[in-house]
Coordinates of N, CA and C in Angstrom, one line a residue:
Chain S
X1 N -19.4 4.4 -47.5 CA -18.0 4.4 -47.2 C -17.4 5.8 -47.5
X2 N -16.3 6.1 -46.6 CA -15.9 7.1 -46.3 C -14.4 7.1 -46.9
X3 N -14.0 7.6 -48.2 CA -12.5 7.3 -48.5 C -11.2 8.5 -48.0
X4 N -10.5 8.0 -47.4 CA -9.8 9.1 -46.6 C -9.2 9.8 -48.2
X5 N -9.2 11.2 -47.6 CA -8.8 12.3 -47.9 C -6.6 12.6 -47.3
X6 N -5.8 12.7 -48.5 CA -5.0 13.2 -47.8 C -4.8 14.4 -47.4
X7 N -3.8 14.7 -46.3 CA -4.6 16.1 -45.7 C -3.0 16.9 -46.5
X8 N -3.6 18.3 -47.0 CA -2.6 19.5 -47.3 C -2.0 20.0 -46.4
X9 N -1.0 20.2 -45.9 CA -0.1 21.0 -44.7 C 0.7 22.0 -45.7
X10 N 0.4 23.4 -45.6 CA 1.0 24.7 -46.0 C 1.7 25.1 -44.7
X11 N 3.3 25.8 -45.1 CA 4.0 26.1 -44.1 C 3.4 27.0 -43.7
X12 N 4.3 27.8 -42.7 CA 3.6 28.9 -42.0 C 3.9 30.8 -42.7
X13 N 4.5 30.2 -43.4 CA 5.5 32.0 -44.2 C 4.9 31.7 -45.5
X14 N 4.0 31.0 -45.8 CA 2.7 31.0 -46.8 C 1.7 32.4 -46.6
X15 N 1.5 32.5 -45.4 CA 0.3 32.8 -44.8 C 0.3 34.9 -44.7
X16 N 2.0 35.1 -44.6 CA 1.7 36.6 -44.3 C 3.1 36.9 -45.5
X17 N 2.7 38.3 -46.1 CA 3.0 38.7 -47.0 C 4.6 39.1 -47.1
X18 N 5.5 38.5 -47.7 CA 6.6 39.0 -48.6 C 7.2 40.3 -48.5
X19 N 7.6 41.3 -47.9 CA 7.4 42.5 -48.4 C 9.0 43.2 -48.0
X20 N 9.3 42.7 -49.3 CA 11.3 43.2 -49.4 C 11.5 44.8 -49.2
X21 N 12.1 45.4 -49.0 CA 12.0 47.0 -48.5 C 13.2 46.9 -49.4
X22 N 14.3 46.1 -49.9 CA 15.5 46.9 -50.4 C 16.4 47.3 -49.5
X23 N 16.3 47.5 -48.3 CA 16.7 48.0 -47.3 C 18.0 47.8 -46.8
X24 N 19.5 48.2 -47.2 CA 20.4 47.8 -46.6 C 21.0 48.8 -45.6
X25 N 22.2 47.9 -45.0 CA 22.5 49.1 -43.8 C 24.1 49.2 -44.5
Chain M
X1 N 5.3 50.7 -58.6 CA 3.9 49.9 -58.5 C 3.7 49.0 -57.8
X2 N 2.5 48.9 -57.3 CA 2.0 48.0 -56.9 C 1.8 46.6 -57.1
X3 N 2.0 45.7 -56.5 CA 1.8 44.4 -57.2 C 0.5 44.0 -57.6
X4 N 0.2 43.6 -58.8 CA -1.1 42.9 -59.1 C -1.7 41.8 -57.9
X5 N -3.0 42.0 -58.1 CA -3.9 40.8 -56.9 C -4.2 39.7 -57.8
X6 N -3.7 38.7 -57.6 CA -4.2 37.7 -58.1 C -5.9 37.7 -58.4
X7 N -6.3 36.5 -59.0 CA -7.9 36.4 -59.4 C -8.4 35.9 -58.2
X8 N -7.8 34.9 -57.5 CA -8.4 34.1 -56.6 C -7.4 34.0 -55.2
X9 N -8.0 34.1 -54.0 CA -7.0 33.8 -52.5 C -6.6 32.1 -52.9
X10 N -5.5 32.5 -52.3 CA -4.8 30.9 -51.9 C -5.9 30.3 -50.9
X11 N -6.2 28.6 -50.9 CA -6.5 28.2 -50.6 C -6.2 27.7 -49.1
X12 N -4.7 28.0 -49.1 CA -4.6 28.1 -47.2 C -5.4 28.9 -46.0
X13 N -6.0 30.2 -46.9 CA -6.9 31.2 -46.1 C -8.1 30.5 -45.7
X14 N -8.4 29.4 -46.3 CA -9.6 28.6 -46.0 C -9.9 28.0 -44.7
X15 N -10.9 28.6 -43.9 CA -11.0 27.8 -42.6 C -11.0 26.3 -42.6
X16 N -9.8 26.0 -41.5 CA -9.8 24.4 -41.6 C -8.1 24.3 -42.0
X17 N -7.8 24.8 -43.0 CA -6.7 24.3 -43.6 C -5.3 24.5 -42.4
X18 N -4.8 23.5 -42.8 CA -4.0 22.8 -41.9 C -2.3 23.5 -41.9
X19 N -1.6 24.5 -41.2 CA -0.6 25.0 -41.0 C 0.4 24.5 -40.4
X20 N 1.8 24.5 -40.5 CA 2.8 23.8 -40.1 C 3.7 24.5 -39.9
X21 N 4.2 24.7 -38.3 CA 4.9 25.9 -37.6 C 6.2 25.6 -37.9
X22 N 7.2 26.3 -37.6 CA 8.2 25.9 -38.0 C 9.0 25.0 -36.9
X23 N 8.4 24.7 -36.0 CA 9.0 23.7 -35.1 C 7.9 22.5 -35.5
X24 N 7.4 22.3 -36.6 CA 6.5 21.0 -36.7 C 5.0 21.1 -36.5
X25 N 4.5 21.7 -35.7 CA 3.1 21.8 -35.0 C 2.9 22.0 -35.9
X26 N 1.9 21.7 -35.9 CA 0.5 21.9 -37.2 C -0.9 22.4 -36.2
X27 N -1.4 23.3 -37.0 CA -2.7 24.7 -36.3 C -3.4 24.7 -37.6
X28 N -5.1 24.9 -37.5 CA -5.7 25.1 -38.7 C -5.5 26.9 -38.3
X29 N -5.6 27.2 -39.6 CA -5.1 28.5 -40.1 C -6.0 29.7 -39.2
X30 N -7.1 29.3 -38.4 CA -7.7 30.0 -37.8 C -7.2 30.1 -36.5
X31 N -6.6 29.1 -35.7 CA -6.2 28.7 -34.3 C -4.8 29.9 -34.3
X32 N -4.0 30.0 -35.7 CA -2.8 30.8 -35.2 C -2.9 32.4 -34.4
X33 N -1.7 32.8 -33.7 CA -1.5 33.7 -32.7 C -0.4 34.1 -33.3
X34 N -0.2 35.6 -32.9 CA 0.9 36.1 -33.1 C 2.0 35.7 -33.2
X35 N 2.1 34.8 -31.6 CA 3.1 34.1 -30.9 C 3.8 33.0 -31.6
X36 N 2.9 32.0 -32.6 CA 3.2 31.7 -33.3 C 4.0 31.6 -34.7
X37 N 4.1 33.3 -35.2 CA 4.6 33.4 -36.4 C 6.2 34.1 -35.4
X38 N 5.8 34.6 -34.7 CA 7.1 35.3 -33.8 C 8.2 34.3 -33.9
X39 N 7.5 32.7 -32.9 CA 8.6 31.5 -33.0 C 9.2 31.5 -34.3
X40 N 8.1 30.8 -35.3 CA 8.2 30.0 -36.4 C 9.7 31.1 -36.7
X41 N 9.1 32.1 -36.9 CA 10.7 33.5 -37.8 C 11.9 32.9 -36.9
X42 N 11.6 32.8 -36.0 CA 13.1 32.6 -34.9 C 13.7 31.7 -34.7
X43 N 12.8 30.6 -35.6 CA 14.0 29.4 -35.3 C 14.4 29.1 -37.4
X44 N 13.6 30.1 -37.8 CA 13.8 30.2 -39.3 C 15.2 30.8 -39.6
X45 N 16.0 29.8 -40.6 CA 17.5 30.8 -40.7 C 17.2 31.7 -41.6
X46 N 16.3 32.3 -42.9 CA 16.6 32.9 -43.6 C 15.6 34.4 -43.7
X47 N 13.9 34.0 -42.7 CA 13.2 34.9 -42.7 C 13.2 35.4 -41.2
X48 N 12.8 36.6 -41.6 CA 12.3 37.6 -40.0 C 11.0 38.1 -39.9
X49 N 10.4 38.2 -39.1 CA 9.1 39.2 -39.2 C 9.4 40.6 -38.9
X50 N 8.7 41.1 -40.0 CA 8.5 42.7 -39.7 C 7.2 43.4 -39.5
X51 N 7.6 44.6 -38.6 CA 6.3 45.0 -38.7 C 5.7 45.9 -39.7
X52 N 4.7 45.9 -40.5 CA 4.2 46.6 -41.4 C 3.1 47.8 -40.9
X53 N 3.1 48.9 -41.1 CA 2.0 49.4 -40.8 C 0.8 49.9 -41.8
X54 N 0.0 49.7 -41.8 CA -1.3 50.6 -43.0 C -0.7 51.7 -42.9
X55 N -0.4 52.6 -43.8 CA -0.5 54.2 -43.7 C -2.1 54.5 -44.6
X56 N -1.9 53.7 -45.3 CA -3.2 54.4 -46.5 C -3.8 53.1 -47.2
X57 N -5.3 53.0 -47.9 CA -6.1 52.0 -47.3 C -6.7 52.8 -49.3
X58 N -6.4 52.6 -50.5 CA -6.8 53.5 -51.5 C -7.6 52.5 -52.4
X59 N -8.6 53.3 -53.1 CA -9.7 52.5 -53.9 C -8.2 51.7 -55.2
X60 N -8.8 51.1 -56.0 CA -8.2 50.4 -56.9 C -9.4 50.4 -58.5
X61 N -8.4 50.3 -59.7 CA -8.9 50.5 -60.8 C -9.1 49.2 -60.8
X62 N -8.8 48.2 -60.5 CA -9.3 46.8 -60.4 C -10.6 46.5 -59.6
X63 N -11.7 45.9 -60.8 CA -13.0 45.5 -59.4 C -12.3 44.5 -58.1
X64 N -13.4 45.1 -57.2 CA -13.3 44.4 -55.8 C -11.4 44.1 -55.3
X65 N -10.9 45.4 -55.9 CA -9.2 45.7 -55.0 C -9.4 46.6 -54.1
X66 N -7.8 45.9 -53.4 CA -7.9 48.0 -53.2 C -6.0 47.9 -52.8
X67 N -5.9 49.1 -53.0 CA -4.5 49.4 -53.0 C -3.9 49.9 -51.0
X68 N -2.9 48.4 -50.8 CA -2.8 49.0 -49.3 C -1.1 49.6 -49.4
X69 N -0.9 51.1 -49.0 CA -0.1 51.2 -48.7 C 0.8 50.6 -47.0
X70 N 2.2 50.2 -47.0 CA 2.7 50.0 -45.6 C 4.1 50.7 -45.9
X71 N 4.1 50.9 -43.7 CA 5.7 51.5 -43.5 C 5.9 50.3 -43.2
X72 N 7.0 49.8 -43.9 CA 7.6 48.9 -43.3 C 8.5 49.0 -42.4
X73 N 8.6 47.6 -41.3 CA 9.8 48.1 -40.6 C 10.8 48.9 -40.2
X74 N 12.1 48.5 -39.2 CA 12.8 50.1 -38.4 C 12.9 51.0 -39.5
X75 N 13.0 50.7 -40.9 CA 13.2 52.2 -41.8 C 12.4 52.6 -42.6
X76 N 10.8 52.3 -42.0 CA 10.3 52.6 -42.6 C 9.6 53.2 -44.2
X77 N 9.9 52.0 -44.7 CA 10.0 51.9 -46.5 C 8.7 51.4 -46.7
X78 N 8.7 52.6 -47.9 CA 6.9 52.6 -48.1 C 7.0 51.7 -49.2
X79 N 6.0 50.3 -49.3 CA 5.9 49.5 -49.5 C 4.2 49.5 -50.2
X80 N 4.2 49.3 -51.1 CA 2.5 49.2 -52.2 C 2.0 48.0 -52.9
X81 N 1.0 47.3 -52.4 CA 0.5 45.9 -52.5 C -1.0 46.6 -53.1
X82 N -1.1 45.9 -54.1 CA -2.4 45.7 -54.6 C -3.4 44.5 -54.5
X83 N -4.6 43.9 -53.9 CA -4.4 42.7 -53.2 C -6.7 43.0 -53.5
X84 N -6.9 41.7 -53.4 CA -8.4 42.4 -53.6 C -8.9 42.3 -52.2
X85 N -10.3 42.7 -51.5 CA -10.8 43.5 -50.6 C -10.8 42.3 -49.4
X86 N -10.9 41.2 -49.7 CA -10.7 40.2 -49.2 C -9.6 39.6 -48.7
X87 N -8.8 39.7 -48.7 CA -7.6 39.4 -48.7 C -7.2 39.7 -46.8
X88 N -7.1 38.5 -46.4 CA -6.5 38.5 -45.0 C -5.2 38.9 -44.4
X89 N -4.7 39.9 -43.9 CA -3.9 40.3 -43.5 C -3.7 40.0 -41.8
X90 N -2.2 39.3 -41.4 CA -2.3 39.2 -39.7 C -2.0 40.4 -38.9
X91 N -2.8 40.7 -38.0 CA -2.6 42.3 -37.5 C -2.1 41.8 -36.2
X92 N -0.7 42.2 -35.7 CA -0.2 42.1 -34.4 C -1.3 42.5 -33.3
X93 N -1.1 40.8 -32.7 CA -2.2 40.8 -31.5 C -4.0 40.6 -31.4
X94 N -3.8 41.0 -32.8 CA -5.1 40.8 -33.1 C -5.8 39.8 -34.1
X95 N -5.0 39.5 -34.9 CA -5.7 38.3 -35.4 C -5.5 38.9 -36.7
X96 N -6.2 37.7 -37.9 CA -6.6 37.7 -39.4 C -7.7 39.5 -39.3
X97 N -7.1 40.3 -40.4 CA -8.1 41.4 -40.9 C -7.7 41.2 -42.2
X98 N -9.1 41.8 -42.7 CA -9.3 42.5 -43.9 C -9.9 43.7 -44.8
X99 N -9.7 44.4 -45.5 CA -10.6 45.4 -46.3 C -12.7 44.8 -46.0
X100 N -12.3 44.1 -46.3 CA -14.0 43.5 -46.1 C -13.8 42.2 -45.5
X101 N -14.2 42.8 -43.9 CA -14.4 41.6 -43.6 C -15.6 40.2 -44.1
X102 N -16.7 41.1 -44.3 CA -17.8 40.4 -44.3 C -17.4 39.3 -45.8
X103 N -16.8 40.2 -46.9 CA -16.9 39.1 -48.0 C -15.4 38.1 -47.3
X104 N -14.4 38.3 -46.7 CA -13.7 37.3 -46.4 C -14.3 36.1 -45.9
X105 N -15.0 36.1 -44.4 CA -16.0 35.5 -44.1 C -17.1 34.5 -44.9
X106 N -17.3 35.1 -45.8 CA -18.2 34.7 -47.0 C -17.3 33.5 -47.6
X107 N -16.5 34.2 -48.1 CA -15.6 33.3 -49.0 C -14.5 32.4 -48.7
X108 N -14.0 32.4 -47.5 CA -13.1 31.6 -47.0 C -13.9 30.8 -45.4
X109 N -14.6 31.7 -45.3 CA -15.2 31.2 -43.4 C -14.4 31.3 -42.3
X110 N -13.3 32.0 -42.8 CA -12.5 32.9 -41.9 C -13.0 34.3 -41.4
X111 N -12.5 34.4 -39.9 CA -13.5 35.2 -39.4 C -12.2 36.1 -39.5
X112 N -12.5 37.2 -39.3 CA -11.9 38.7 -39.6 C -12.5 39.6 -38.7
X113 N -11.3 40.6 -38.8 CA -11.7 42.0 -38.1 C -11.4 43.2 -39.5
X114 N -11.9 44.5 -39.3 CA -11.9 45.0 -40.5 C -10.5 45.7 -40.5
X115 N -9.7 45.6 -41.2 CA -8.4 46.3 -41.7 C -8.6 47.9 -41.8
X116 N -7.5 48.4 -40.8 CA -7.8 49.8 -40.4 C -6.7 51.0 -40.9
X117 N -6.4 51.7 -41.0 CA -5.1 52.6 -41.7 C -4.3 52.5 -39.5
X118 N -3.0 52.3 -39.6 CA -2.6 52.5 -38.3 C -2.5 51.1 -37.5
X119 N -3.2 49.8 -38.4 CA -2.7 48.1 -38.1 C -1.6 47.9 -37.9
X120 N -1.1 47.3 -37.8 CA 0.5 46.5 -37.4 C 0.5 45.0 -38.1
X121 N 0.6 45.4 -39.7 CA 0.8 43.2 -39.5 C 1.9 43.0 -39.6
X122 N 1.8 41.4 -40.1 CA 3.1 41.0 -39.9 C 3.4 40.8 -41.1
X123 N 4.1 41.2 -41.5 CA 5.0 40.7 -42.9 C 6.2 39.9 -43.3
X124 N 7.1 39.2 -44.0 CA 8.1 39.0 -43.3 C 9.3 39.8 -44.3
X125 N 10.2 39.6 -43.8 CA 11.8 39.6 -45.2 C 12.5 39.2 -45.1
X126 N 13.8 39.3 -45.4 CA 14.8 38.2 -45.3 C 15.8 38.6 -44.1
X127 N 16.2 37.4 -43.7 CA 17.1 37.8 -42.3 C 19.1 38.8 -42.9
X128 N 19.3 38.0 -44.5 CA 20.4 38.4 -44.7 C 20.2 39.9 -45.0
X129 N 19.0 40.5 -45.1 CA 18.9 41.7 -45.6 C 19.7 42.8 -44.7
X130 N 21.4 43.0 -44.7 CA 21.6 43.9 -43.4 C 22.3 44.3 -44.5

């Protein structure tokens, strides 16, 4: 027997990097 | 400085692992397209995507790092990530890259292209940032 597994869902703004500049106008 | 690299990649770089767009869709982490982080930012109230560019690609006093310099977006703010060689970056249009592709591959079973000085990824920041 095969016991299900629950499945992880990671959003999508997990995936590419963060990168604050400070940058105002 | 640079930011420190963690000891180990997050486990969403893992082929297979299950991603959730910001309209709901769910994509294993290898299936995503540019197209898809473009949406996801656009229907996001608080983040944007920017584009980052490699300028400089520099060894690191850390084993198996390496130090990536980026221009960030319209104003170009030089931006310094310390990240180890492995480490997946999404390059507009082209897909997941890294410093080494072969050990990304290795270690996650994500397939890669090699991370080049003059890439385009995607990064994000904040939309209030004006």
């Amino acid at each position: 027997n095969v016991e299900p597994r629950s499945l992880q869902v990671f959003p999508w703004h997990s995936l590419v990097p963060f990168l604050e500049t400070s940058q105002s106008n | 400085a640079p930011l420190s690299p963690s000891s180990a990649l997050p486990s969403f770089f893992m082929k297979g692992s299950i991603i959730q767009l910001a309209d709901g869709e769910l994509k294993r982490v290898e299936d995503l397209r540019t197209e898809d982080f473009l949406q996801s930012a656009e229907v996001s109230r608080e983040l944007k995507i920017d584009s980052s560019t490699v300028e400089r690609i520099d060894s690191s006093r850390t084993p198996d790092a390496v130090i990536i310099q980026f221009s960030v977006g319209e104003h170009k703010a030089q931006v310094c990530v310390e990240v180890l060689v492995e480490y997946p970056f999404f390059v507009f249009g082209q897909g997941w890259s890294s410093c080494c592709p072969d050990r990304t591959t290795q270690l996650l079973a994500l397939s890669c292209a090699k991370l080049s000085v003059g890439d385009v990824c995607i990064s994000l920041t904040l939309k209030s940032l004006k």
